[in-house]
mmCIF file of C-alpha atoms and ligand atoms in Angstrom:
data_model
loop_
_atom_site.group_PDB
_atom_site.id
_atom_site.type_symbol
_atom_site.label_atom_id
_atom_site.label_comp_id
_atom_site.label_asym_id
_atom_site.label_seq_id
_atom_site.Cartn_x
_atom_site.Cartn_y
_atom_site.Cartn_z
ATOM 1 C CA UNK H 166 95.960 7.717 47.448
ATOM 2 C CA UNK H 167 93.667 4.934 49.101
ATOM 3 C CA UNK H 168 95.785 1.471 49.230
ATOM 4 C CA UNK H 169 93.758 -1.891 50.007
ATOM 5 C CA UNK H 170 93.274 -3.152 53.234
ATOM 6 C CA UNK H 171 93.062 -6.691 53.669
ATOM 7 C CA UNK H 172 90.898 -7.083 56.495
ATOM 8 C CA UNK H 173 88.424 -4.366 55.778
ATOM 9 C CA UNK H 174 84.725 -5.797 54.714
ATOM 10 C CA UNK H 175 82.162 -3.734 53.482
ATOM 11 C CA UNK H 176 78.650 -4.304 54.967
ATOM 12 C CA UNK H 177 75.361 -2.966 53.982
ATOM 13 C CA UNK H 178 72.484 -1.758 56.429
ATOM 14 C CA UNK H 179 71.276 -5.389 56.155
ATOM 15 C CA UNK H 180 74.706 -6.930 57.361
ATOM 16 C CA UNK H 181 75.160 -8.242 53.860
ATOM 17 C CA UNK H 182 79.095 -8.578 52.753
ATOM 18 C CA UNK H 183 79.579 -6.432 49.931
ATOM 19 C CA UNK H 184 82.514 -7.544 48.062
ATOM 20 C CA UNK H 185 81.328 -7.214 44.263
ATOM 21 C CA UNK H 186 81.461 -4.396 42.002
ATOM 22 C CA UNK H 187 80.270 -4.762 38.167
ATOM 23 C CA UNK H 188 81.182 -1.661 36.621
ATOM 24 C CA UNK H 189 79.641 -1.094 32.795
ATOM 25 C CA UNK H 190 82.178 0.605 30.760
ATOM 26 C CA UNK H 191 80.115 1.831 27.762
ATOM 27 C CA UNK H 192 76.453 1.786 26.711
ATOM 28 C CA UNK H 193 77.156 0.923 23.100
ATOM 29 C CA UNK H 194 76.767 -2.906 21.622
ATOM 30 C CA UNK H 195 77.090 -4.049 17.956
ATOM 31 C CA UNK H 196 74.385 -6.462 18.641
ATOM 32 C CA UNK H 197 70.316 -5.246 19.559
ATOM 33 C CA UNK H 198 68.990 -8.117 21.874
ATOM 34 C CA UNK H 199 65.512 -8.053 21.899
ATOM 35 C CA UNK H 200 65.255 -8.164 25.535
ATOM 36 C CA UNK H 201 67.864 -5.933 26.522
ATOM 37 C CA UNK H 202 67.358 -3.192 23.646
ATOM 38 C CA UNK H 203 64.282 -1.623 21.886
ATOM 39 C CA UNK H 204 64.741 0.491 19.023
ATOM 40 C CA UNK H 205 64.054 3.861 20.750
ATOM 41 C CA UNK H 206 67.413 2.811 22.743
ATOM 42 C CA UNK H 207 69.862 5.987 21.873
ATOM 43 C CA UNK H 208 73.497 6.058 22.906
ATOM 44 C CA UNK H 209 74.728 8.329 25.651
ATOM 45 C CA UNK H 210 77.341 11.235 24.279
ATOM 46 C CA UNK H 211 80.542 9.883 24.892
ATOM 47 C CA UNK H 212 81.263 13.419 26.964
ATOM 48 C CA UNK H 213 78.778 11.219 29.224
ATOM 49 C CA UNK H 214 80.595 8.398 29.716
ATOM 50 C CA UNK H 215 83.102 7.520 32.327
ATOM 51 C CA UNK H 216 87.128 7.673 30.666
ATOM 52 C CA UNK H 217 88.964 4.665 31.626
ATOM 53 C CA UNK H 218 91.080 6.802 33.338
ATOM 54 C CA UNK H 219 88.114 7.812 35.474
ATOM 55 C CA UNK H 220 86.448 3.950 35.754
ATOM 56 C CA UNK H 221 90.033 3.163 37.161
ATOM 57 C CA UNK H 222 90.380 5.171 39.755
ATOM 58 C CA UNK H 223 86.520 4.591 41.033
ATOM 59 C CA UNK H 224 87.831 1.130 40.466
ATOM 60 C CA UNK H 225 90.929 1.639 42.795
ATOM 61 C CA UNK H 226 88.941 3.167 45.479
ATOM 62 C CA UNK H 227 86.611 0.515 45.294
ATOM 63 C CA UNK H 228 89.196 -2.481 45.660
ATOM 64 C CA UNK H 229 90.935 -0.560 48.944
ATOM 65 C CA UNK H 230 87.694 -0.166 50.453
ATOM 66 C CA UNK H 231 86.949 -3.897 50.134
ATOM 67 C CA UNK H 232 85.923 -4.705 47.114
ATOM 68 C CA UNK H 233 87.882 -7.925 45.711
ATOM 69 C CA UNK H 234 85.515 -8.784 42.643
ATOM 70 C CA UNK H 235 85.339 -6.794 40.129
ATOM 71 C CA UNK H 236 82.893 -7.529 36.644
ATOM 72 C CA UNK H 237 83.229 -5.791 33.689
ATOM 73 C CA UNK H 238 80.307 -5.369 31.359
ATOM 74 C CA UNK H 239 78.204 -3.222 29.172
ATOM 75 C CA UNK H 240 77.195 -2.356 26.632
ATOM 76 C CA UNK H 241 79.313 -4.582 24.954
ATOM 77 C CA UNK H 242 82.801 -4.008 27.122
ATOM 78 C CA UNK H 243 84.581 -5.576 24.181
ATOM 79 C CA UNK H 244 83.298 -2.345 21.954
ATOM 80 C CA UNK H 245 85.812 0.209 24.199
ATOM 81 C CA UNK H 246 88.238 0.935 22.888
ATOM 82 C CA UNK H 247 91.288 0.244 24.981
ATOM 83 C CA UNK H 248 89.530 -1.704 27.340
ATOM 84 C CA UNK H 249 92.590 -4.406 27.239
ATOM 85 C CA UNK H 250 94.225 -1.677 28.694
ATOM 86 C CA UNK H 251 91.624 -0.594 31.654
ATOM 87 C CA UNK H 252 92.020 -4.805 32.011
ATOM 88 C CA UNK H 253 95.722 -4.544 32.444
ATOM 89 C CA UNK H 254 95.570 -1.689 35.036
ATOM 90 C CA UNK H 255 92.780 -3.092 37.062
ATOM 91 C CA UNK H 256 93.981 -6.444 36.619
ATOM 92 C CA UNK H 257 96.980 -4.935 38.951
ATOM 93 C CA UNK H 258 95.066 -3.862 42.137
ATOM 94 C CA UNK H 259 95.926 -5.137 45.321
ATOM 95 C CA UNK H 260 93.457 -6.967 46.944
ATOM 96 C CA UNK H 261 91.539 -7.745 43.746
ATOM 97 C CA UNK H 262 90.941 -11.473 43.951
ATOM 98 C CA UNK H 263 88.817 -12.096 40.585
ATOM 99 C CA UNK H 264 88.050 -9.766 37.448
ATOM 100 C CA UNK H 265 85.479 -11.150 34.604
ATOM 101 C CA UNK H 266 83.911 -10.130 31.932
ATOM 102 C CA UNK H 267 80.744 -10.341 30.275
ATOM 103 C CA UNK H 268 80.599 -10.028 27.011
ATOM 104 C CA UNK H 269 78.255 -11.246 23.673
ATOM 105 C CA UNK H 270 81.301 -13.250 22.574
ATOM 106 C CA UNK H 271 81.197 -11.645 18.902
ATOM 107 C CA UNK H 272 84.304 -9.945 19.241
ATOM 108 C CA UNK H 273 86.025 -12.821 21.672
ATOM 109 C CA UNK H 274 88.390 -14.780 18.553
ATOM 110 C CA UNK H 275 90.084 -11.959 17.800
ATOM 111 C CA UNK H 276 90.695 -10.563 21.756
ATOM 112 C CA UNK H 277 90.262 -14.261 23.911
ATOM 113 C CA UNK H 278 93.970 -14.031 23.979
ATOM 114 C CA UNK H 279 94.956 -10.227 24.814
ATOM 115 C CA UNK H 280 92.488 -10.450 27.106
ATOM 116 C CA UNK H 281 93.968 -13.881 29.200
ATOM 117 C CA UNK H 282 97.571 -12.173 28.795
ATOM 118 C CA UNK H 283 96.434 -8.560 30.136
ATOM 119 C CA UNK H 284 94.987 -9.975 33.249
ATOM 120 C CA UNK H 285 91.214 -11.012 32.699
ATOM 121 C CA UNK H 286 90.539 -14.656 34.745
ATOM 122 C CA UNK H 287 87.627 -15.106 33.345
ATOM 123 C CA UNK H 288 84.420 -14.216 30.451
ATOM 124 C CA UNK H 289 80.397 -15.252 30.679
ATOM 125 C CA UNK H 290 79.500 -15.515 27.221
ATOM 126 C CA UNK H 291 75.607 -15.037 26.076
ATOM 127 C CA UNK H 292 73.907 -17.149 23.509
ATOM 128 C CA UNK H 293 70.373 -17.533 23.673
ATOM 129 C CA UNK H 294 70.231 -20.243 21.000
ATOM 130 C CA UNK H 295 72.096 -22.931 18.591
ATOM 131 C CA UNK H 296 70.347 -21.848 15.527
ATOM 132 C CA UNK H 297 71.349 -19.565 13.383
ATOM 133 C CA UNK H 298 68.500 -18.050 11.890
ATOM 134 C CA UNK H 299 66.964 -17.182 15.400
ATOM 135 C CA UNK H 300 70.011 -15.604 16.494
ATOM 136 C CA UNK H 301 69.399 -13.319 14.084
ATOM 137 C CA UNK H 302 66.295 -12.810 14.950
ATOM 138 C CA UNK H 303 66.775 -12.612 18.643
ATOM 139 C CA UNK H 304 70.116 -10.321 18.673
ATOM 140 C CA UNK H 305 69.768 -8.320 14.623
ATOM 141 C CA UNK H 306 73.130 -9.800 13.291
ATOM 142 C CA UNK H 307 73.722 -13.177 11.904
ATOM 143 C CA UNK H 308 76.784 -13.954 14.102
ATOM 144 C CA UNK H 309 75.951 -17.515 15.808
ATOM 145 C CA UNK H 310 78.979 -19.220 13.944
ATOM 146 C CA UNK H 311 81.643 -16.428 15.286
ATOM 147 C CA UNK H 312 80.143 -16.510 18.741
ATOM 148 C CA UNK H 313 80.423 -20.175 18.689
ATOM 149 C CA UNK H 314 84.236 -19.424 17.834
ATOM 150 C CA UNK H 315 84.373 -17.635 20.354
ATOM 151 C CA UNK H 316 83.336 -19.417 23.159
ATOM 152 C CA UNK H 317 85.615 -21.873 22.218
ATOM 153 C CA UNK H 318 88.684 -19.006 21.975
ATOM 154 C CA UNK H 319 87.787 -18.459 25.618
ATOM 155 C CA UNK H 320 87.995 -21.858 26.767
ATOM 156 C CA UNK H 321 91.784 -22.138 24.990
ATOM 157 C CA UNK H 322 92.875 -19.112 26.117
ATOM 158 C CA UNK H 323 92.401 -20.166 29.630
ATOM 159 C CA UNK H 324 89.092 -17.792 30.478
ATOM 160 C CA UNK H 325 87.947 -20.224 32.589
ATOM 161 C CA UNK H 326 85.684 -21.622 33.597
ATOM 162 C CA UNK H 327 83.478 -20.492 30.558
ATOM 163 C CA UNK H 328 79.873 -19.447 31.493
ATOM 164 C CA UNK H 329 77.101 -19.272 29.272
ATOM 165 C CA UNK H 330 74.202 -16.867 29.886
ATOM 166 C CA UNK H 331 70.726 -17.472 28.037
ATOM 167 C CA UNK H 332 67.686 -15.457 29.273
ATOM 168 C CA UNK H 333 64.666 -17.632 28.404
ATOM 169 C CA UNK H 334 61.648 -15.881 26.957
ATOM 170 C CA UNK H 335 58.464 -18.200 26.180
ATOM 171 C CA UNK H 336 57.431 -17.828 22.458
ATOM 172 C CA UNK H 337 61.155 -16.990 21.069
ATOM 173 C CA UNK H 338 64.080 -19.570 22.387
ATOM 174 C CA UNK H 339 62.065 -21.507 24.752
ATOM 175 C CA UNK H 340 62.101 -24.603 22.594
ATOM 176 C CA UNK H 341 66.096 -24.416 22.906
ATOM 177 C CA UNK H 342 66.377 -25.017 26.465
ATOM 178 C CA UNK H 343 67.222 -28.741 25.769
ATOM 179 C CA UNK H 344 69.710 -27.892 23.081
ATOM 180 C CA UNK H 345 71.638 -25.581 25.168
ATOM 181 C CA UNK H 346 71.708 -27.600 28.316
ATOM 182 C CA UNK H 347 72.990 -30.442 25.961
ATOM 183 C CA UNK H 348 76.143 -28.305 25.922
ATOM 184 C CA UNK H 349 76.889 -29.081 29.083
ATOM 185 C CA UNK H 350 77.134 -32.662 28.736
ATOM 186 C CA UNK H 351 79.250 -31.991 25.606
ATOM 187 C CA UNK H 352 81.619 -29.556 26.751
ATOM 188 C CA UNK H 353 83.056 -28.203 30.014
ATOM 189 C CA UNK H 354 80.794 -24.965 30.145
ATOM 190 C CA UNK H 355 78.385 -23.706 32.469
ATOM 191 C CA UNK H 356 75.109 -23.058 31.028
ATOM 192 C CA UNK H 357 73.388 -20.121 33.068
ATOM 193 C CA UNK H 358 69.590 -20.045 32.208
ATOM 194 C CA UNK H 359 68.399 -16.983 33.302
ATOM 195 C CA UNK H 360 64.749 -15.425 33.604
ATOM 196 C CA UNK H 361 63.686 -12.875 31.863
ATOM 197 C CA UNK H 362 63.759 -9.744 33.304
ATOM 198 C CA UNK H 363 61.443 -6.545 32.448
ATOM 199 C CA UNK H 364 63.471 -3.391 32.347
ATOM 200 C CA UNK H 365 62.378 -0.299 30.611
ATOM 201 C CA UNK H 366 59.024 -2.028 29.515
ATOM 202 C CA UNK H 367 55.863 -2.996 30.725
ATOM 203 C CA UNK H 368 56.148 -5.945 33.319
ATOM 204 C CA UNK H 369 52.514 -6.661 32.626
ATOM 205 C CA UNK H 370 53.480 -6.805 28.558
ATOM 206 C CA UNK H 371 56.682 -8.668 29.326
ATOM 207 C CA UNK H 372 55.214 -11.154 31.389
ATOM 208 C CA UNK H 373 53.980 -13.268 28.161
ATOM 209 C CA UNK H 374 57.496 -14.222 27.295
ATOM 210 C CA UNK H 375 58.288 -14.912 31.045
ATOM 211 C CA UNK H 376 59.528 -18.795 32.202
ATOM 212 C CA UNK H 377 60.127 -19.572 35.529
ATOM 213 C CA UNK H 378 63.529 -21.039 36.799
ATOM 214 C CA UNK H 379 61.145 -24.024 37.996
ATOM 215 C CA UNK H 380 59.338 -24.664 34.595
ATOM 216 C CA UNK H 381 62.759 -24.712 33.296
ATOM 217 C CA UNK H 382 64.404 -27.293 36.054
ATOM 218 C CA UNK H 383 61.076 -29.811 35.500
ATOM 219 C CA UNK H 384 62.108 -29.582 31.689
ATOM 220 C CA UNK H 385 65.915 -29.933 32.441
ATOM 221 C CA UNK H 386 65.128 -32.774 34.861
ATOM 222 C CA UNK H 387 63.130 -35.213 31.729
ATOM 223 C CA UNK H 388 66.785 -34.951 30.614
ATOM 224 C CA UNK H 389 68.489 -36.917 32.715
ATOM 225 C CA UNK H 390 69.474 -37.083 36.630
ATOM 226 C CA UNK H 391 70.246 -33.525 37.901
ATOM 227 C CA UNK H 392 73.014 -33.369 40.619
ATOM 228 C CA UNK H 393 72.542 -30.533 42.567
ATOM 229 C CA UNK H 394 75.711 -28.748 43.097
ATOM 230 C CA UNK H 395 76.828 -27.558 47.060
ATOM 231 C CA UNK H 396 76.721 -23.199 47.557
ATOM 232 C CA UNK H 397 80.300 -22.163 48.124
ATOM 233 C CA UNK H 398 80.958 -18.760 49.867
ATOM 234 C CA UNK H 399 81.576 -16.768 46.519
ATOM 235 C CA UNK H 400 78.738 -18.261 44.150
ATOM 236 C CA UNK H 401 77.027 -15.579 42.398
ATOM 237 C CA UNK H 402 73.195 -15.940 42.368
ATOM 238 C CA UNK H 403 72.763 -19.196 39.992
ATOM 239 C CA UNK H 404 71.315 -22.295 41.781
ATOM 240 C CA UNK H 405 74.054 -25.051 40.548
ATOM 241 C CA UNK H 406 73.738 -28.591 38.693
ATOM 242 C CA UNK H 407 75.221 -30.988 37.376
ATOM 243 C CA UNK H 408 74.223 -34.173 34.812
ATOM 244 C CA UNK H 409 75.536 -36.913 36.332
ATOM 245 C CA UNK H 410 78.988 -37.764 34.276
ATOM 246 C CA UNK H 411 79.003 -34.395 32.458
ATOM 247 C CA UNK H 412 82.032 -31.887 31.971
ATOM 248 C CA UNK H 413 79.877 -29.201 32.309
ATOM 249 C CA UNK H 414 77.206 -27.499 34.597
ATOM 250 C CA UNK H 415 74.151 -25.808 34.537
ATOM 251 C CA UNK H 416 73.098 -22.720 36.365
ATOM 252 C CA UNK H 417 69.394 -21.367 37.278
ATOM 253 C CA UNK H 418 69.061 -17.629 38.075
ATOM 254 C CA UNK H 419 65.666 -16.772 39.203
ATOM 255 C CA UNK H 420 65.807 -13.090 39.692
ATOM 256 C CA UNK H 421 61.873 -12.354 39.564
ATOM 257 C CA UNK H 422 61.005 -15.770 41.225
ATOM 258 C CA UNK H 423 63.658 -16.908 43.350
ATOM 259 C CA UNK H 424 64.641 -13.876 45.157
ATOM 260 C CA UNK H 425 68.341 -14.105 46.086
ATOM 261 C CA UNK H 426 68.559 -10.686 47.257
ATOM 262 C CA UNK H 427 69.248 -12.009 50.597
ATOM 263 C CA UNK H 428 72.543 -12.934 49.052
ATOM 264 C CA UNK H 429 73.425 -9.618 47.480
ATOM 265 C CA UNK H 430 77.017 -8.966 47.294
ATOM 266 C CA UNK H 431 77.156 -6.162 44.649
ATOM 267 C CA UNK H 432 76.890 -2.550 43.578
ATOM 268 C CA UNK H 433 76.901 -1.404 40.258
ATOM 269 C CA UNK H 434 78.498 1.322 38.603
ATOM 270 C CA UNK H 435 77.173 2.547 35.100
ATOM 271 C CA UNK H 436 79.027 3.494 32.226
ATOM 272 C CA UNK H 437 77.713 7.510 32.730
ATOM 273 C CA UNK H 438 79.030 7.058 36.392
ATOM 274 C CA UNK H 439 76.241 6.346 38.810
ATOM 275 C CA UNK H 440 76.643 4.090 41.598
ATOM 276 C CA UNK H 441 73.385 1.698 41.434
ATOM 277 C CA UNK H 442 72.911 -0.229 44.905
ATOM 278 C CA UNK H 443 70.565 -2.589 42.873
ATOM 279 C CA UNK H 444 70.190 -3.881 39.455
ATOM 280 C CA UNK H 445 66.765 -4.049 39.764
ATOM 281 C CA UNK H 446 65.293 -0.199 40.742
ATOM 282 C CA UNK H 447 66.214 3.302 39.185
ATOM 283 C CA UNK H 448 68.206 4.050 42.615
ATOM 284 C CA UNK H 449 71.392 5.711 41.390
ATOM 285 C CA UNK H 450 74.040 8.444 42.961
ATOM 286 C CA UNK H 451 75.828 10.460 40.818
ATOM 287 C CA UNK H 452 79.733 9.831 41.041
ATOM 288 C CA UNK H 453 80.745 11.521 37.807
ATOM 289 C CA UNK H 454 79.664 15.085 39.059
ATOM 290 C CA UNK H 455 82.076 15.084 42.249
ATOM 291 C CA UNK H 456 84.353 13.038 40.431
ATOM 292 C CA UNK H 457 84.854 15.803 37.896
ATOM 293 C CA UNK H 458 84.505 18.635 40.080
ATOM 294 C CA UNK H 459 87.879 17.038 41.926
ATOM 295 C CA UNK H 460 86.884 14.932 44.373
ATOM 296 C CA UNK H 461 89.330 13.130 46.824
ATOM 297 C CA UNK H 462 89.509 9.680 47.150
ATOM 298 C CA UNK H 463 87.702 10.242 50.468
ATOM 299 C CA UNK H 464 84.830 11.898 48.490
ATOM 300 C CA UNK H 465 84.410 9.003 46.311
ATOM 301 C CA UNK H 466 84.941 6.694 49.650
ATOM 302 C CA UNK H 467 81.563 8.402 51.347
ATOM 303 C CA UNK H 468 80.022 8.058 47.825
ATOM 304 C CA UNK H 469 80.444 4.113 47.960
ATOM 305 C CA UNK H 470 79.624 3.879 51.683
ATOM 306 C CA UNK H 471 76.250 6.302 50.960
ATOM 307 C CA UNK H 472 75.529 3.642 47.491
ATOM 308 C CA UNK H 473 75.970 0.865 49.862
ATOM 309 C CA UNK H 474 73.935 2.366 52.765
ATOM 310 C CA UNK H 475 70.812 2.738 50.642
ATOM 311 C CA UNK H 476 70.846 -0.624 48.916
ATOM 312 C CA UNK H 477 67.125 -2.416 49.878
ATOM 313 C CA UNK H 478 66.529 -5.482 51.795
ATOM 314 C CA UNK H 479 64.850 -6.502 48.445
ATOM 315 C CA UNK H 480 63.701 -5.641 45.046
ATOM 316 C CA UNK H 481 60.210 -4.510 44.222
ATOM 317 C CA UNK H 482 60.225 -5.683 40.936
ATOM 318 C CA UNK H 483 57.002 -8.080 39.792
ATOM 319 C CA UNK H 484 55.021 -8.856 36.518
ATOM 320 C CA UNK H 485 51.764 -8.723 38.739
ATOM 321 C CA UNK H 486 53.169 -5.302 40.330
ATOM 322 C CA UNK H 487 52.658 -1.531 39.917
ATOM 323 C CA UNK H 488 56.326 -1.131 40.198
ATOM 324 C CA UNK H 489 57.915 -0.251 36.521
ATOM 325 C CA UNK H 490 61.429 0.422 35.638
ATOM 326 C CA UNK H 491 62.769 3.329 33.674
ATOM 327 C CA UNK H 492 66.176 1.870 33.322
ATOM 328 C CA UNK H 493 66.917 -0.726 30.415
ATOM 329 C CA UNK H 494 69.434 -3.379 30.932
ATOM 330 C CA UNK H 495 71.895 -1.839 28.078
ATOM 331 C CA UNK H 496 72.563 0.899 30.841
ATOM 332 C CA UNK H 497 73.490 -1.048 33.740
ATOM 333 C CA UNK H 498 74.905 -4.302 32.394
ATOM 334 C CA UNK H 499 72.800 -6.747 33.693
HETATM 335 N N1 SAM K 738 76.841 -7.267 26.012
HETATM 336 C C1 SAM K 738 77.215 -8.185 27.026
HETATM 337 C C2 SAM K 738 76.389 -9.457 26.955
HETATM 338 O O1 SAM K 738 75.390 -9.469 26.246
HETATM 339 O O2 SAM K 738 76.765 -10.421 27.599
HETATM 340 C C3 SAM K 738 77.170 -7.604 28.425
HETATM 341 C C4 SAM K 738 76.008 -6.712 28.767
HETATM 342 S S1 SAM K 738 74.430 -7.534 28.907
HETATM 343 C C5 SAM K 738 73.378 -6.197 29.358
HETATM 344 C C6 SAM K 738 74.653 -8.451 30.424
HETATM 345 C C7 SAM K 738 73.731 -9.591 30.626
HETATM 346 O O3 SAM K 738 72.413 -9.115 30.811
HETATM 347 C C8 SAM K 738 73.683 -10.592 29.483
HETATM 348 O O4 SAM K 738 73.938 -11.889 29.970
HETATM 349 C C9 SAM K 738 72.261 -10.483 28.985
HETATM 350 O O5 SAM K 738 71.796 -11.703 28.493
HETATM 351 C C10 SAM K 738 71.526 -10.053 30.247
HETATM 352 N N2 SAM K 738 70.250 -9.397 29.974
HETATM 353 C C11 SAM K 738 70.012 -8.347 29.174
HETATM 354 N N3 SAM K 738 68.700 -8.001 29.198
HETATM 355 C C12 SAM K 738 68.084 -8.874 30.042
HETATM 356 C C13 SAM K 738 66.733 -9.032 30.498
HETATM 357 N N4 SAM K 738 65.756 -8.244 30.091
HETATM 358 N N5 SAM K 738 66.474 -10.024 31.390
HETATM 359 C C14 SAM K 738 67.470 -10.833 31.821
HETATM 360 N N6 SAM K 738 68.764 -10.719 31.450
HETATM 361 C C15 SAM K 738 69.072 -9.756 30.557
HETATM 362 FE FE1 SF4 K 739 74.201 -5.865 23.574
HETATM 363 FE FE2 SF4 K 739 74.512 -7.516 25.618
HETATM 364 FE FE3 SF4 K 739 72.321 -5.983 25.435
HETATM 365 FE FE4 SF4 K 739 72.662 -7.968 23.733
HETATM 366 S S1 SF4 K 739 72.420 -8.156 25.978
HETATM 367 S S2 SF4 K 739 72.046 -5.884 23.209
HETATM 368 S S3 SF4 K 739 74.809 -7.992 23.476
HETATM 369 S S4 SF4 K 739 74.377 -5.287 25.736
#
């Protein structure tokens, strides 16, 4: 069995650190985002789909080769059954320095609690909006209220600190920018406004209901002063602020036009176990086959290290570009 070693780093061909693994642990979700689903979207058979006793041990492996952060997602991770479990085991591994979650909140009053006790540091929440009628337009299910519930669940159980992630598409929440950024001045949340990405669909079609990172900062900005917030060595890929006085932050993560693939820390594993080297190109290498066929830890080791060898200097993906994604979001976990 592979044990962690502290001093090993993983690198990529581009001398990138890897040191970030976000591992989907189901494709299913109670809710049908209109960005991240369409309603040809079908659910894998569950004979498909990693066991938690698999995603632990790819987990395992992971962590002793140098992996120390580890993000849970989906799907909706908070649909698996016995993921408090998977939480508890992972939540064990030595050399794991930070495990999150991120999850559609709808499930979070009942769980915000199991899930602080089994292990979990910490949950990004998504809301794209404070009004309930468009919520249930934007995600199929009237749920705004118990979402709200359960961001604030999070915050008591100690999940902290509490992101929120809105994608921003022009023509459907747009005109809530304002409102949500307002939370941050009301509350000690981070408020993560993310562009929209086109996966599985036509960038050209998407492009409509695209709004740039900047557009959004210039509107931000006529709200008051906007403190920009110093990089530290583990930030993720959100450019940080802060309203001067506020309890909270906001966060701006221009995937299609702020590149920060210079930065890339992560691989991704997918809930029918393929290792993805980015979240933005149909790259993937099939774990689950080996894995079932009885790999050895040092099988799956090579697997990671040939992942990791193949991820790009940068993605390809534009809404002016020929280059079009087969993979939808709901597959990969964002
Ligand atoms: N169900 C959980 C949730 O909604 O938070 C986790 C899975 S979801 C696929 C992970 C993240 O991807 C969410 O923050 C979601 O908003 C984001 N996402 C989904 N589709 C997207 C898209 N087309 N562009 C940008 N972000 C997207
Ligand atoms: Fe489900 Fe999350 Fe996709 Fe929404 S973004 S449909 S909650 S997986």
């Amino acid at each position: 069995m592979t044990t962690a070693d502290p001093h090993r780093q993983l690198l990529d061909s581009f001398q990138r650190p890897i040191n970030y693994l976000r591992v989907s642990v189901t494709d299913r979700c109670n809710l049908r985002c209109r960005y991240c689903m369409t309603s040809q979207t079908r659910w894998m058979p569950k004979g498909q789909i990693l066991t938690l006793e698999e995603i632990h041990r790819l987990v395992r492996v992971a962590v002793a080769m140098g992996i120390t952060k580890i993000r849970l997602t989906g799907g909706e991770p908070l649909c698996r059954k016995g993921i408090l479990q998977l939480i508890a085991r992972v939540s064990r591994l030595k050399g794991l320095e930070d495990l999150a979650l991120t999850t559609n909140g709808t499930l979070l009053v009942q769980k915000a609690r199991q899930l602080k006790q089994a292990g979990l540091h910490r949950v990004n929440i998504s809301l794209d909006t404070t009004d309930a009628a468009e919520y249930l337009r934007m995600t199929g299910m009237d749920l705004l209220n118990v979402v709200w519930q359960g961001i604030q669940a999070a915050a008591a159980a100690g999940l902290e600190p509490v992101k929120i992630n809105t994608v921003v598409m022009r023509g459907c929440n747009d005109h809530q920018i304002e409102l949500l950024a307002d939370l941050a001045l009301q509350h000690p949340y981070h408020i993560r406004f993310i562009e929209y990405m086109p996966m599985g669909i036509d960038p050209r079609e998407a492009q409509k209901h695209f709004i740039s990172v900047a557009e959004i900062e210039s509107r931000l900005q006529r709200m008051g002063r906007l403190i920009p917030i110093a990089r530290r060595d583990r930030d993720g890929p959100a450019t940080r602020y802060r309203f001067e006085g506020a309890p909270g932050e906001i966060g701006l993560i221009g995937s299609m036009s702020k590149h920060f693939c210079s930065r890339c820390n992560r691989l991704r594993l997918t809930a029918d176990g393929h290792l993805r080297p980015c979240l933005l190109s149909d790259d993937q290498f099939d774990v689950i086959t080996p894995l079932r066929q009885g790999a050895s830890d040092a099988d799956l080791e090579a697997l990671f290290a040939q992942a990791l060898s193949h991820k790009r200097q940068e993605h390809r993906l534009r809404f002016d570009g020929d280059c079009r994604l087969r993979t939808k979001m709901v597959n990969i976990g964002g």
